[in-house]
Coordinates of C-alpha atoms in Angstrom, one line a residue:
M277 CA 29.6 -37.2 -37.9
P278 CA 30.8 -41.1 -38.5
P279 CA 33.5 -41.8 -41.5
R280 CA 31.2 -42.8 -44.7
P281 CA 31.4 -46.5 -44.3
H282 CA 31.8 -49.5 -47.4
P283 CA 28.2 -50.8 -48.1
L284 CA 28.4 -54.1 -46.1
A285 CA 30.3 -52.3 -43.4
V286 CA 29.8 -53.2 -39.7
S287 CA 30.0 -51.0 -36.9
R288 CA 32.7 -51.9 -33.7
T289 CA 29.8 -52.2 -31.6
A290 CA 27.8 -54.4 -33.7
D291 CA 30.2 -56.4 -34.1
L292 CA 31.4 -57.0 -30.5
M293 CA 27.5 -57.6 -29.4
N294 CA 27.3 -60.1 -32.0
R295 CA 30.8 -61.7 -30.4
A296 CA 29.1 -61.9 -27.3
I297 CA 25.6 -63.2 -27.9
T298 CA 28.0 -65.9 -29.5
N299 CA 30.1 -66.8 -26.7
M300 CA 27.2 -66.6 -23.9
W301 CA 25.3 -69.2 -26.2
K302 CA 28.5 -71.8 -26.7
R303 CA 29.1 -71.0 -23.1
G304 CA 25.6 -72.0 -22.3
L305 CA 25.1 -68.8 -20.4
T306 CA 21.7 -68.2 -22.7
V307 CA 20.0 -70.6 -24.8
Q308 CA 19.6 -69.3 -28.5
P309 CA 15.9 -69.5 -28.8
P310 CA 14.8 -71.4 -31.9
L311 CA 12.9 -69.4 -34.2
D312 CA 10.3 -71.8 -34.5
P313 CA 6.4 -70.4 -34.5
D314 CA 5.2 -72.1 -31.7
F315 CA 8.5 -70.9 -29.9
L316 CA 7.8 -67.0 -30.7
W317 CA 3.7 -67.8 -29.7
A318 CA 4.6 -69.0 -26.8
K319 CA 6.8 -66.3 -25.5
G320 CA 4.8 -63.3 -27.4
S321 CA 1.0 -64.2 -25.9
R322 CA 2.6 -64.8 -22.3
G323 CA -0.4 -63.1 -20.1
F324 CA -2.4 -62.3 -23.0
A325 CA -5.9 -64.2 -22.6
R326 CA -6.6 -66.3 -25.7
E327 CA -9.6 -64.3 -27.0
D328 CA -6.8 -61.6 -27.7
E329 CA -5.4 -63.4 -30.4
V330 CA -9.5 -63.1 -32.2
S331 CA -10.9 -60.2 -30.5
I332 CA -12.6 -58.0 -32.8
R333 CA -10.9 -59.6 -36.0
A334 CA -12.1 -61.4 -38.9
P335 CA -11.5 -65.1 -38.8
E336 CA -9.8 -64.8 -42.1
D337 CA -7.1 -61.7 -40.5
V338 CA -6.7 -64.2 -37.5
A339 CA -5.4 -67.3 -40.1
D340 CA -3.5 -64.7 -42.3
F341 CA -1.3 -63.8 -39.0
R342 CA -0.4 -67.0 -38.4
A343 CA 0.2 -68.2 -42.1
R344 CA 2.5 -65.6 -41.8
L345 CA 4.3 -66.2 -38.5
E346 CA 5.1 -69.6 -40.1
A347 CA 6.4 -69.0 -43.9
L348 CA 8.3 -66.0 -42.1
C349 CA 10.3 -68.4 -39.5
R350 CA 10.7 -71.3 -42.0
S351 CA 12.6 -68.4 -44.3
L352 CA 14.5 -67.0 -41.6
R353 CA 15.3 -70.4 -40.9
E354 CA 16.6 -72.0 -44.3
E355 CA 17.6 -68.8 -46.3
A356 CA 18.2 -65.7 -43.4
G357 CA 21.9 -67.1 -42.9
L358 CA 21.5 -65.1 -39.9
N359 CA 24.6 -64.2 -37.5
A360 CA 23.9 -64.5 -33.4
L361 CA 22.8 -60.5 -33.2
G362 CA 20.9 -60.9 -36.4
H363 CA 19.0 -63.6 -34.8
T364 CA 18.5 -62.4 -31.7
M365 CA 17.2 -59.2 -33.2
A366 CA 14.3 -61.6 -35.4
Y367 CA 13.5 -62.7 -32.3
G368 CA 13.1 -59.7 -30.9
Q369 CA 11.0 -58.0 -33.6
I370 CA 8.7 -61.5 -34.0
V371 CA 7.8 -62.0 -30.1
A372 CA 7.1 -57.7 -29.9
A373 CA 4.7 -58.6 -33.2
I374 CA 3.3 -61.1 -31.2
E375 CA 2.7 -59.1 -28.1
K376 CA 1.6 -56.3 -29.9
R377 CA -0.9 -58.3 -31.8
H378 CA -2.1 -59.3 -28.2
A379 CA -2.0 -56.4 -26.3
L380 CA -3.8 -54.8 -29.1
G381 CA -6.5 -57.4 -29.3
R382 CA -7.2 -57.7 -25.7
L383 CA -7.8 -53.0 -26.0
W384 CA -10.3 -53.6 -28.8
R385 CA -11.8 -56.2 -26.8
E386 CA -12.4 -53.5 -23.8
R387 CA -13.0 -50.8 -26.3
P388 CA -14.1 -51.8 -29.5
E389 CA -15.2 -48.1 -30.2
L390 CA -11.4 -47.0 -30.5
A391 CA -10.7 -49.2 -33.6
E392 CA -14.2 -47.6 -35.0
T393 CA -13.6 -43.6 -34.3
D394 CA -14.8 -41.4 -37.3
I395 CA -11.5 -40.0 -38.8
A396 CA -10.9 -37.1 -41.5
P397 CA -10.0 -38.5 -44.7
P398 CA -6.4 -39.3 -44.7
I399 CA -3.6 -37.6 -47.4
A400 CA -1.2 -40.9 -48.1
V401 CA 2.4 -40.2 -49.7
V402 CA 2.8 -43.1 -52.2
G403 CA 6.0 -43.9 -54.2
Q404 CA 9.2 -45.6 -54.2
M405 CA 11.5 -46.0 -50.7
R406 CA 14.2 -43.1 -51.6
A407 CA 11.8 -41.1 -53.5
G408 CA 11.6 -38.4 -51.3
T409 CA 8.7 -39.6 -49.6
T410 CA 10.1 -38.9 -45.8
R411 CA 10.7 -35.2 -46.5
L412 CA 7.7 -34.6 -48.1
H413 CA 5.2 -36.3 -45.2
R414 CA 6.7 -34.2 -43.0
L415 CA 6.6 -31.6 -44.5
L416 CA 3.2 -31.8 -45.0
A417 CA 2.7 -33.1 -41.2
A418 CA 3.9 -29.7 -40.2
D419 CA 0.6 -27.7 -41.7
P420 CA -1.2 -26.9 -38.0
R421 CA -4.4 -28.6 -39.8
H422 CA -3.3 -31.9 -40.7
A423 CA -1.9 -34.6 -38.2
G424 CA 1.3 -36.6 -38.4
T425 CA 2.0 -40.1 -36.3
R426 CA 4.8 -40.3 -33.7
F427 CA 7.9 -42.1 -34.4
C428 CA 7.2 -43.5 -31.2
N429 CA 3.7 -44.3 -32.1
A430 CA 4.6 -45.9 -35.0
V431 CA 6.6 -48.7 -33.8
D432 CA 4.5 -49.5 -30.7
P433 CA 1.0 -48.5 -31.5
V434 CA -0.7 -49.5 -28.5
P435 CA -1.1 -47.0 -26.4
P436 CA -1.8 -46.4 -22.2
A437 CA -4.4 -47.6 -20.2
P438 CA -6.5 -44.2 -19.3
G439 CA -4.7 -42.3 -16.8
H440 CA -1.5 -43.6 -17.1
F441 CA 1.7 -41.8 -18.2
D442 CA 2.5 -42.7 -22.1
W443 CA 6.0 -43.9 -21.5
R444 CA 6.7 -44.2 -25.6
P445 CA 8.6 -41.0 -26.1
L446 CA 11.2 -42.3 -23.8
K447 CA 11.8 -45.9 -24.5
M448 CA 11.9 -44.8 -27.7
R449 CA 14.4 -42.4 -27.5
A450 CA 16.4 -44.8 -25.6
G451 CA 15.7 -47.6 -28.2
L452 CA 16.9 -45.2 -30.7
A453 CA 20.2 -44.3 -28.8
I454 CA 21.1 -48.5 -29.1
A455 CA 20.6 -48.7 -32.6
R456 CA 22.8 -45.7 -33.0
L457 CA 25.6 -47.4 -31.4
V458 CA 24.6 -50.9 -33.9
N459 CA 24.4 -49.0 -36.8
P460 CA 26.2 -45.5 -36.6
W461 CA 25.2 -44.3 -40.1
L462 CA 21.3 -44.8 -39.1
D463 CA 20.8 -41.0 -39.2
S464 CA 22.0 -40.5 -42.5
Q465 CA 19.8 -43.1 -44.2
H466 CA 16.7 -42.1 -42.4
P467 CA 16.2 -39.2 -39.9
F468 CA 14.7 -40.0 -36.7
G469 CA 13.2 -38.6 -33.5
A470 CA 10.7 -40.2 -31.1
T471 CA 8.4 -37.6 -31.6
R472 CA 8.8 -36.4 -35.0
A473 CA 6.5 -37.7 -37.5
D474 CA 7.0 -40.4 -39.2
E475 CA 6.1 -43.5 -41.8
E476 CA 3.4 -46.0 -40.7
L477 CA 5.8 -49.0 -41.5
G478 CA 5.6 -50.6 -37.9
W479 CA 1.8 -50.9 -37.9
L480 CA 2.1 -53.3 -40.5
T481 CA 4.8 -54.7 -38.9
T482 CA 3.1 -55.5 -36.2
A483 CA 0.5 -57.6 -38.8
L484 CA 3.9 -59.3 -40.1
D485 CA 4.2 -57.2 -43.2
V486 CA 6.9 -58.2 -45.5
C487 CA 8.2 -54.7 -46.1
A488 CA 10.7 -54.3 -42.7
F489 CA 11.9 -57.7 -43.1
E490 CA 13.0 -57.7 -46.6
A491 CA 15.0 -54.6 -45.7
Q492 CA 16.9 -56.3 -43.3
W493 CA 16.9 -59.7 -43.9
H494 CA 17.6 -61.7 -47.2
I495 CA 14.4 -63.9 -47.0
P496 CA 13.3 -64.3 -50.8
S497 CA 10.4 -67.3 -50.0
Y498 CA 8.9 -64.9 -47.7
V499 CA 8.7 -62.1 -50.3
R500 CA 7.2 -64.4 -52.8
F501 CA 4.7 -65.7 -50.0
S502 CA 3.6 -62.0 -48.9
E503 CA 3.5 -60.6 -52.5
G504 CA 1.0 -63.4 -53.8
R505 CA -1.1 -62.7 -50.7
D506 CA -4.3 -60.7 -50.0
A507 CA -3.2 -57.7 -48.4
A508 CA -6.7 -56.9 -47.4
P509 CA -5.7 -58.1 -43.7
L510 CA -2.9 -55.9 -43.3
Y511 CA -4.9 -52.9 -43.8
R512 CA -7.6 -53.6 -41.7
E513 CA -5.0 -53.5 -39.0
F514 CA -3.4 -50.8 -40.4
A515 CA -7.4 -49.1 -40.3
R516 CA -8.3 -50.4 -36.6
I517 CA -4.5 -48.9 -35.4
L518 CA -5.1 -45.7 -37.4
R519 CA -8.2 -45.2 -35.8
T520 CA -7.4 -46.0 -32.2
D521 CA -4.5 -43.8 -32.2
A522 CA -6.4 -40.9 -33.7
A523 CA -8.9 -41.2 -31.1
Y524 CA -6.2 -41.7 -28.1
M525 CA -4.1 -38.5 -30.2
G526 CA -7.0 -36.4 -30.1
D527 CA -6.3 -35.6 -33.7
A528 CA -9.5 -37.3 -35.6
E529 CA -10.8 -34.1 -36.9
R530 CA -7.2 -33.3 -38.7
P531 CA -6.0 -35.3 -41.7
R532 CA -3.9 -37.8 -40.9
V533 CA -1.0 -37.6 -43.2
L534 CA 0.0 -41.4 -44.1
K535 CA 3.4 -42.5 -45.5
C536 CA 5.5 -46.2 -45.8
P537 CA 7.0 -47.7 -49.0
K538 CA 4.7 -50.7 -49.0
F539 CA 1.7 -48.6 -49.9
A540 CA 3.5 -48.4 -54.0
E541 CA 2.2 -52.0 -53.9
D542 CA -1.0 -52.0 -52.0
I543 CA -3.0 -49.0 -53.1
P544 CA -6.4 -51.0 -53.3
A545 CA -6.1 -52.8 -50.5
L546 CA -5.1 -49.2 -48.3
L547 CA -8.0 -47.6 -50.3
A548 CA -10.6 -50.0 -49.7
E549 CA -10.0 -49.5 -46.1
L550 CA -9.7 -45.9 -46.4
P551 CA -11.4 -45.0 -49.1
A552 CA -11.3 -40.9 -49.1
T553 CA -8.0 -41.0 -49.0
R554 CA -6.3 -38.5 -51.1
L555 CA -3.1 -39.8 -52.7
I556 CA 0.3 -38.1 -53.3
V557 CA 2.8 -39.5 -55.6
T558 CA 6.4 -39.2 -55.7
R559 CA 8.4 -39.5 -58.5
R560 CA 12.8 -40.2 -58.8
E561 CA 14.9 -41.4 -61.5
P562 CA 15.0 -44.9 -61.3
E563 CA 18.5 -45.4 -61.2
D564 CA 19.3 -43.6 -58.5
V565 CA 16.0 -44.9 -56.4
L566 CA 17.9 -48.4 -56.7
A567 CA 21.4 -46.8 -55.9
S568 CA 19.9 -45.5 -52.7
S569 CA 17.8 -48.4 -51.5
V570 CA 20.3 -51.0 -51.9
S571 CA 22.8 -49.1 -50.2
L572 CA 20.0 -48.8 -46.8
V573 CA 19.3 -52.3 -47.4
A574 CA 22.8 -53.0 -47.1
A575 CA 23.5 -50.9 -44.2
Q576 CA 21.0 -52.5 -42.2
S577 CA 21.6 -56.5 -43.0
A578 CA 25.3 -56.3 -42.9
F579 CA 25.6 -56.6 -39.1
Q580 CA 23.0 -59.0 -39.1
S581 CA 24.3 -61.8 -40.8
G582 CA 27.7 -63.1 -43.0
D583 CA 26.0 -64.6 -45.9
L584 CA 25.1 -61.4 -48.1
S585 CA 26.1 -60.0 -52.0
L586 CA 25.7 -57.0 -52.9
E587 CA 25.1 -58.3 -56.1
R588 CA 21.8 -60.0 -55.3
M589 CA 21.0 -57.3 -52.9
R590 CA 20.8 -55.5 -56.6
L591 CA 18.9 -58.1 -58.4
E592 CA 16.4 -58.6 -55.9
W593 CA 15.5 -54.7 -55.8
E594 CA 15.7 -53.7 -59.3
R595 CA 13.0 -56.6 -59.1
K596 CA 11.0 -55.7 -56.3
L597 CA 11.2 -51.5 -57.3
A598 CA 9.7 -52.7 -60.5
L599 CA 7.1 -54.5 -59.2
R600 CA 6.4 -51.8 -56.8
E601 CA 6.2 -49.6 -59.4
A602 CA 4.0 -51.7 -61.9
R603 CA 1.3 -52.4 -59.5
M604 CA 1.5 -48.8 -58.5
A605 CA 1.0 -47.8 -62.1
A606 CA -2.1 -50.2 -62.6
A607 CA -3.8 -48.9 -59.1
L608 CA -3.3 -45.4 -60.3
D609 CA -5.2 -45.9 -63.4
H610 CA -8.6 -46.7 -62.1
F611 CA -8.1 -44.0 -58.8
D612 CA -10.8 -41.5 -59.8
G613 CA -10.0 -39.2 -56.5
P614 CA -7.6 -36.5 -55.3
L615 CA -4.3 -37.0 -57.0
A616 CA -1.4 -35.1 -56.6
K617 CA 2.1 -36.1 -58.3
V618 CA 5.5 -35.1 -56.7
D619 CA 9.2 -34.7 -58.8
F620 CA 11.9 -35.4 -56.3
T621 CA 14.5 -32.9 -58.7
A622 CA 11.8 -30.3 -58.5
L623 CA 11.0 -30.8 -54.5
G624 CA 14.7 -30.2 -54.0
R625 CA 14.6 -27.4 -56.3
D626 CA 11.5 -25.4 -54.9
W627 CA 9.7 -27.0 -52.1
Q628 CA 7.1 -24.0 -51.9
A629 CA 6.4 -24.3 -55.7
E630 CA 5.9 -28.4 -55.2
I631 CA 3.9 -27.4 -52.2
A632 CA 1.4 -25.4 -53.6
Q633 CA 0.8 -27.6 -56.3
I634 CA 0.2 -30.4 -54.4
Y635 CA -2.7 -28.3 -52.5
T636 CA -4.0 -27.0 -55.8
A637 CA -4.6 -30.7 -56.5
L638 CA -5.9 -32.1 -53.4
G639 CA -8.3 -29.2 -53.4
L640 CA -6.7 -27.6 -49.7
T641 CA -5.7 -24.5 -48.6
L642 CA -1.9 -23.2 -48.3
T643 CA -1.7 -20.9 -45.3
D644 CA 0.7 -18.6 -44.0
A645 CA 1.0 -20.9 -41.1
A646 CA 1.3 -23.5 -43.0
L647 CA 4.0 -22.4 -44.8
Q648 CA 5.3 -21.1 -41.7
A649 CA 5.6 -24.4 -40.0
M650 CA 6.8 -26.3 -43.0
G651 CA 9.7 -24.0 -43.0
A652 CA 11.0 -24.5 -40.0
E653 CA 10.9 -28.2 -40.8
Q654 CA 12.5 -27.9 -44.0
A655 CA 15.5 -25.9 -41.7
R656 CA 15.6 -28.9 -39.5
A657 CA 16.2 -30.7 -42.1
A658 CA 18.4 -29.5 -44.0
N659 CA 20.6 -29.6 -41.2
G660 CA 20.1 -33.3 -40.7
A661 CA 23.1 -36.6 -41.1
H662 CA 21.1 -37.6 -43.5
H663 CA 22.9 -35.6 -46.5
A664 CA 26.0 -37.6 -45.7
H665 CA 23.9 -40.4 -47.5
R666 CA 24.8 -39.5 -51.0
S667 CA 28.4 -40.2 -50.4
Q668 CA 27.1 -43.5 -49.1
I669 CA 25.1 -44.7 -52.4
A670 CA 28.9 -43.2 -54.1
G671 CA 30.6 -45.5 -51.9
F672 CA 28.1 -48.3 -53.1
S673 CA 28.1 -47.7 -56.7
A674 CA 31.7 -48.0 -56.5
S675 CA 31.9 -51.5 -54.7

């Protein structure tokens, strides 16, 4: 296991990559790509028809993506203070989002029925990041009667054409290998696996939602821009992707267990698209959530910018977590569907008892097969590298 890092530590691999990219730009071996909406659009839309941008999407959904692209690029240029590696990663992520946007649009133009697939009522794990949502999500997804989203599908929601091999698991394994070199503490922050059940963060990112970006870059104007916008276009795209993924994976009849920290901000938008969703809300002490959240963000930000401040991160994430808490509380006050509440400490003390009360609250039947599968997932998690994150949080708190 890698040694405990300073919260703003940078791995040797990341440092070497940053230096190499900087030198290539200086020597003219490659050109620094501008974070300009038109330039990025030209790169990401190459090889697609103009109709793929619109496809079956409503005009307001098309306009929302374009507006988000403009605002995100401006914030990155003016506020993020990206180094060469961070600039390259931002360029790659945005171009990839544009490519996937077009690829999904093309798919739905050719096969619109995929986006209308009937699915079983989902189960959504809602709560602050670092509040036990991943652990609970994977336990529930382990139930053979439920379904979970493969990590590779969450990152790349575009399925292969009929009769073609699905390369996404292999590509994701290669991608994770590189990511672990850049950030050796990756799995201690969030245990990854190419085909392991994981959050659908990538589906929102494909629509340029802020959630993945604010955890990497200092982009305050884009964060406020996103917080002030109607989230409906994001979740219309999310629902289309979910239905398409269910059709491809052949699990539409099983409840999909969904999870993303952004749900805490957007419960009304989520329910508007998936009204039969059953909710599970996780709780953890606010100070513990804050310390763990900022430790995670610091580790993801450090190798992408030299202009970082731990105090600024603390203040921003204290504000962000309070906003999510307030929006979540307001939404739950008006929710009259199936709802379960889970305490982080109780889940750690007796996960079986917490699972049992969740199933009772949601009107589900807990079977021996489900408990056996969950036990296997629990054993896997118990041996994971993520337990080292506790010492990283201690290091952050002492900094």
